CSV table of C-alpha atoms in Angstrom, one decimal:
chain,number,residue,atom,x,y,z
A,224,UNK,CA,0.0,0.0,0.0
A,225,UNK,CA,2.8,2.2,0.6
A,226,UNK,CA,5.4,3.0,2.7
A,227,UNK,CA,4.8,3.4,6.4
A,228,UNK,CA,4.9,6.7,8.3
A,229,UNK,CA,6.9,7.6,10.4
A,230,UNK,CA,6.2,9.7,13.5
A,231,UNK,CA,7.9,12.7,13.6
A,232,UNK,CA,10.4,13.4,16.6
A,233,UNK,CA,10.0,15.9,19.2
A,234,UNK,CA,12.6,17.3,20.9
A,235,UNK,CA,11.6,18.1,24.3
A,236,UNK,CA,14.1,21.1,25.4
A,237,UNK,CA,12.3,22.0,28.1
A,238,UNK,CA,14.9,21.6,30.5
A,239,UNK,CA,17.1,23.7,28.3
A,240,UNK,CA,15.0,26.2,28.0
A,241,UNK,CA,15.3,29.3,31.0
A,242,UNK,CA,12.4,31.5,31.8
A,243,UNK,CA,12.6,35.2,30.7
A,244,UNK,CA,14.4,37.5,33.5
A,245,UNK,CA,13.1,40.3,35.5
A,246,UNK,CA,15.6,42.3,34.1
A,247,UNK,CA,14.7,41.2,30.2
A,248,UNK,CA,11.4,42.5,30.9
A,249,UNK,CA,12.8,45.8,32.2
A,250,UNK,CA,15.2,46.4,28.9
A,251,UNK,CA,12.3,45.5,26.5
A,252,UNK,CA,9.9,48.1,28.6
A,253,UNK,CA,12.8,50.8,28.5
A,254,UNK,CA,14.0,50.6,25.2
A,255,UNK,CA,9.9,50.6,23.5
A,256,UNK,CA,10.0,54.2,22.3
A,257,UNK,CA,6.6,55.9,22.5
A,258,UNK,CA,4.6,57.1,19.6
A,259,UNK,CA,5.4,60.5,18.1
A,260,UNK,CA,1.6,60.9,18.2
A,261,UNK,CA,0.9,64.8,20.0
A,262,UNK,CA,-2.3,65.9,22.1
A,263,UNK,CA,-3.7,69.2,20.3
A,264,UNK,CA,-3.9,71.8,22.7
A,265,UNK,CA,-6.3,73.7,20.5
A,266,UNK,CA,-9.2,71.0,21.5
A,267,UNK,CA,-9.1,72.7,25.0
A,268,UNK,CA,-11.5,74.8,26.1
A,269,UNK,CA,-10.9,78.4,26.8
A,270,UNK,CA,-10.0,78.5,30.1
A,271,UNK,CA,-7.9,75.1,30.0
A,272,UNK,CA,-6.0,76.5,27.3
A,273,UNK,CA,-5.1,79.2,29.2
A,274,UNK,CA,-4.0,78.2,32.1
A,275,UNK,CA,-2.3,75.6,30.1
A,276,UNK,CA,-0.6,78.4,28.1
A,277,UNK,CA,0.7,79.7,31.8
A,278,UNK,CA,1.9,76.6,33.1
A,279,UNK,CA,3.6,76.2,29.9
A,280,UNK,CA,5.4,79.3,29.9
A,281,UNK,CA,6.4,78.8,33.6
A,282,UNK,CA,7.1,75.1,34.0
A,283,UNK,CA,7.3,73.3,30.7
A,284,UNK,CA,4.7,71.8,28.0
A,285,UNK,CA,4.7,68.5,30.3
A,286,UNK,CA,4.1,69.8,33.2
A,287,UNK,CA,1.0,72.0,31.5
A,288,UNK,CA,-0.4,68.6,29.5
A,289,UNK,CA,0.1,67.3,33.3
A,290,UNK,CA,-2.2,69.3,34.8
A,291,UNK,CA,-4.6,69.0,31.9
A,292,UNK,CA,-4.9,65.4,32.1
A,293,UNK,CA,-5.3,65.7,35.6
A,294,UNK,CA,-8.6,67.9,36.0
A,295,UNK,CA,-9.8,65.8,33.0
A,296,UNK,CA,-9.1,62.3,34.9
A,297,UNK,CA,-10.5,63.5,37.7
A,298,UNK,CA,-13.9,65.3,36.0
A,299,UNK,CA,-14.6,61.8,34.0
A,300,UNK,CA,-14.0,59.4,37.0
A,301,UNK,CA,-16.0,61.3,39.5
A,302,UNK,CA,-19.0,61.7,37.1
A,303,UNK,CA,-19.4,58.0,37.3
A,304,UNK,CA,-18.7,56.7,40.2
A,305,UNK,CA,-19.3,60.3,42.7
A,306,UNK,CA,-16.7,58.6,45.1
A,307,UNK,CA,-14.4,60.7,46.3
A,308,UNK,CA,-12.0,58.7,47.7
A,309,UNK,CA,-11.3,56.9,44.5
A,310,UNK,CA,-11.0,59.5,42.2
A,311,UNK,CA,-8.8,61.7,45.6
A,312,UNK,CA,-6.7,58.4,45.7
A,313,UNK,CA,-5.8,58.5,41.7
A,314,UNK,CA,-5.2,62.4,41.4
A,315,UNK,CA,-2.7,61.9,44.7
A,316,UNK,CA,-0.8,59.2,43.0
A,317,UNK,CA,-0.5,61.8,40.1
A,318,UNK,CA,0.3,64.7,42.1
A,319,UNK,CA,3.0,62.0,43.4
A,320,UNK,CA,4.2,60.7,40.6
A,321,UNK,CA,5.0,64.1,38.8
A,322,UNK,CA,5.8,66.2,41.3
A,323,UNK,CA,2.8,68.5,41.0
A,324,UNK,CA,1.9,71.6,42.8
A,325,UNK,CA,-2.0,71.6,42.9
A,326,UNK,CA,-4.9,70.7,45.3
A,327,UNK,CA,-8.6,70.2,44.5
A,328,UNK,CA,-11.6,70.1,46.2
A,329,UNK,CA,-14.2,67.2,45.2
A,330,UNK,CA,-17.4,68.3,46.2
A,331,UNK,CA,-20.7,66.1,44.6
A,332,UNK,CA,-21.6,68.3,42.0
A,333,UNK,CA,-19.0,70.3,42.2
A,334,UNK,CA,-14.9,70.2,41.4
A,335,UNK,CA,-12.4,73.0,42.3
A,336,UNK,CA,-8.9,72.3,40.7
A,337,UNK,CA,-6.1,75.1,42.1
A,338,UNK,CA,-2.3,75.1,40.5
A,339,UNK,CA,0.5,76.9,41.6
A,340,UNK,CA,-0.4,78.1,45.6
A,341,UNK,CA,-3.8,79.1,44.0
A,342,UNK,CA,-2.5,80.6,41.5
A,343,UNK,CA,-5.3,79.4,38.8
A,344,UNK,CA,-8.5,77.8,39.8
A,345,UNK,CA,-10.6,76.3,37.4
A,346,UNK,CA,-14.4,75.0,38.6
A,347,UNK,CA,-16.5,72.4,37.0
A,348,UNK,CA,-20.2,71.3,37.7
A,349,UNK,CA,-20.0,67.2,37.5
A,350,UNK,CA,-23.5,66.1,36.9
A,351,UNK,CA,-24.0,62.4,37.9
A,352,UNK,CA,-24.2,59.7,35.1
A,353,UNK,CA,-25.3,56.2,36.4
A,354,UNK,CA,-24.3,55.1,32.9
A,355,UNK,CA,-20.9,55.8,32.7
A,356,UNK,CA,-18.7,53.5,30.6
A,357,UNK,CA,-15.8,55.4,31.0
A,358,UNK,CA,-14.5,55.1,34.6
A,359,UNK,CA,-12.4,52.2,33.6
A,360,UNK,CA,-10.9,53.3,30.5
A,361,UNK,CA,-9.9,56.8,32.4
A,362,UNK,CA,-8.8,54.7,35.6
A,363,UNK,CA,-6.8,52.0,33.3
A,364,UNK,CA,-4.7,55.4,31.2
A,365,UNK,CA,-4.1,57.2,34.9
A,366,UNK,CA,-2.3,53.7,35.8
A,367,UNK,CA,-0.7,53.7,32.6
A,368,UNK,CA,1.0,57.0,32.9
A,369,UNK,CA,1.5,56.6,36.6
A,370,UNK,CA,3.8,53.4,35.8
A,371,UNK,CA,5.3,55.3,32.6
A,372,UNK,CA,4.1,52.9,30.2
A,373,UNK,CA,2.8,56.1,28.3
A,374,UNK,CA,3.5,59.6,28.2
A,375,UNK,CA,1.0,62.8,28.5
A,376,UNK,CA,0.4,63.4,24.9
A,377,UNK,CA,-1.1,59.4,24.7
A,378,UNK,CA,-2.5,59.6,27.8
A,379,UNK,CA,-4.5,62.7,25.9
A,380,UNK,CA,-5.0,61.3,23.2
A,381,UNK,CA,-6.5,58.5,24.6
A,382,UNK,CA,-8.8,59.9,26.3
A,383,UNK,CA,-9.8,61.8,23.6
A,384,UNK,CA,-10.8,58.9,22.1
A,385,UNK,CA,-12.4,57.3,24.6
A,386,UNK,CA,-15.0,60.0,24.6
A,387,UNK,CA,-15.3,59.7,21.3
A,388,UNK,CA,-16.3,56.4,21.5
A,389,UNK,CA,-13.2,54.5,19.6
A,390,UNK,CA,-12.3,52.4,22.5
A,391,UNK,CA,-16.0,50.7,23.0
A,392,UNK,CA,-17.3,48.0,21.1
A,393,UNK,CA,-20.6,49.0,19.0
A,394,UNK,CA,-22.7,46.7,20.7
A,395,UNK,CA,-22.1,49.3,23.6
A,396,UNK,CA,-22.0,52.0,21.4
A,397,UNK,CA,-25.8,51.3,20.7
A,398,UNK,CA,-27.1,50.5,24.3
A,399,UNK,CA,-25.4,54.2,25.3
A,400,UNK,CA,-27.1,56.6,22.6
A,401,UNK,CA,-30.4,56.3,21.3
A,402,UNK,CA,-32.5,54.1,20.3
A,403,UNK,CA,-30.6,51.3,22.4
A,404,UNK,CA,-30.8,53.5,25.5
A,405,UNK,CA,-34.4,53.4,25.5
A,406,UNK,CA,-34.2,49.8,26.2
A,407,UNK,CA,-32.4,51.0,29.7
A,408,UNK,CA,-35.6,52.9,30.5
């Protein structure tokens, strides 16, 4: 009938092979270069631009974007969940993190975002929204930036777009704007 076959041989190198160091993991992270992708300060509004413009001229077009992503963080988080210890919690490990000089008050309805010794203060009415999809998205690119796996201008632009909706699949796309949310009333 023909000739017989032959099982092919593995060669178990298992025992050969090492698991990936620590310290592999550490070069590959350091030496991924970010992309050359820039936040459009332009998309601001009026008064973020200008104390952006400010903290610019003073301290640096980081430390401005900083501050920026900051208030917007915090405005997007406490919209959904209205917890002010979590949303406190993530703006302190990003006040940490860069070294920033600002406080904030997080009232309910109510935010109150100072820079520089009070410098600048910039207020923002937070209504609630039980229906808020993007707590997670804005708590998963704080963490990100925190632990430098991005810089500001990603961390922007990513938000950016997860307002816009580019980061959510469509099926949640349709239950969030109408006619899908009327099947939520």
């Amino acid at each position: 009938m023909g000739e017989p076959v032959t099982p092919l041989k593995v060669e178990d190198d298992a025992a050969e092979r090492q698991p990936l160091s620590i310290e592999y993991f550490k070069k590959v992270r350091h030496d991924v270069t970010f992309s050359e992708r820039r936040f459009d300060v332009n998309t601001l509004p009026d008064d973020m631009r200008r104390v952006y413009g400010h903290l610019e001229e003073k301290f640096g077009e980081e430390y401005g974007l900083l501050f920026i992503f900051t208030m917007r963080t915090a405005v997007e988080l406490h919209r959904a969940w209205n917890m002010t210890l979590l949303t406190n919690t993530i703006l302190q490990q990003i006040k940490d993190r860069f070294n920033m000089r600002m406080t904030w008050n997080l009232g309910v309805l109510r935010l109150v975002f100072r820079v520089e010794d009070g410098g600048y203060e910039l207020h923002r009415k937070v209504p609630y929204d039980y229906d808020s999809e993007f707590q997670d998205i804005y708590h998963r690119i704080a963490m990100a930036l925190i632990d430098g796996q991005i810089n500001v201008h990603e961390a922007l632009i990513y938000q950016r777009e997860a307002k816009q909706g580019m980061h959510t699949a469509k099926s949640g796309l349709f239950i969030r704007n109408f006619p899908g949310r009327l099947i939520l009333y």
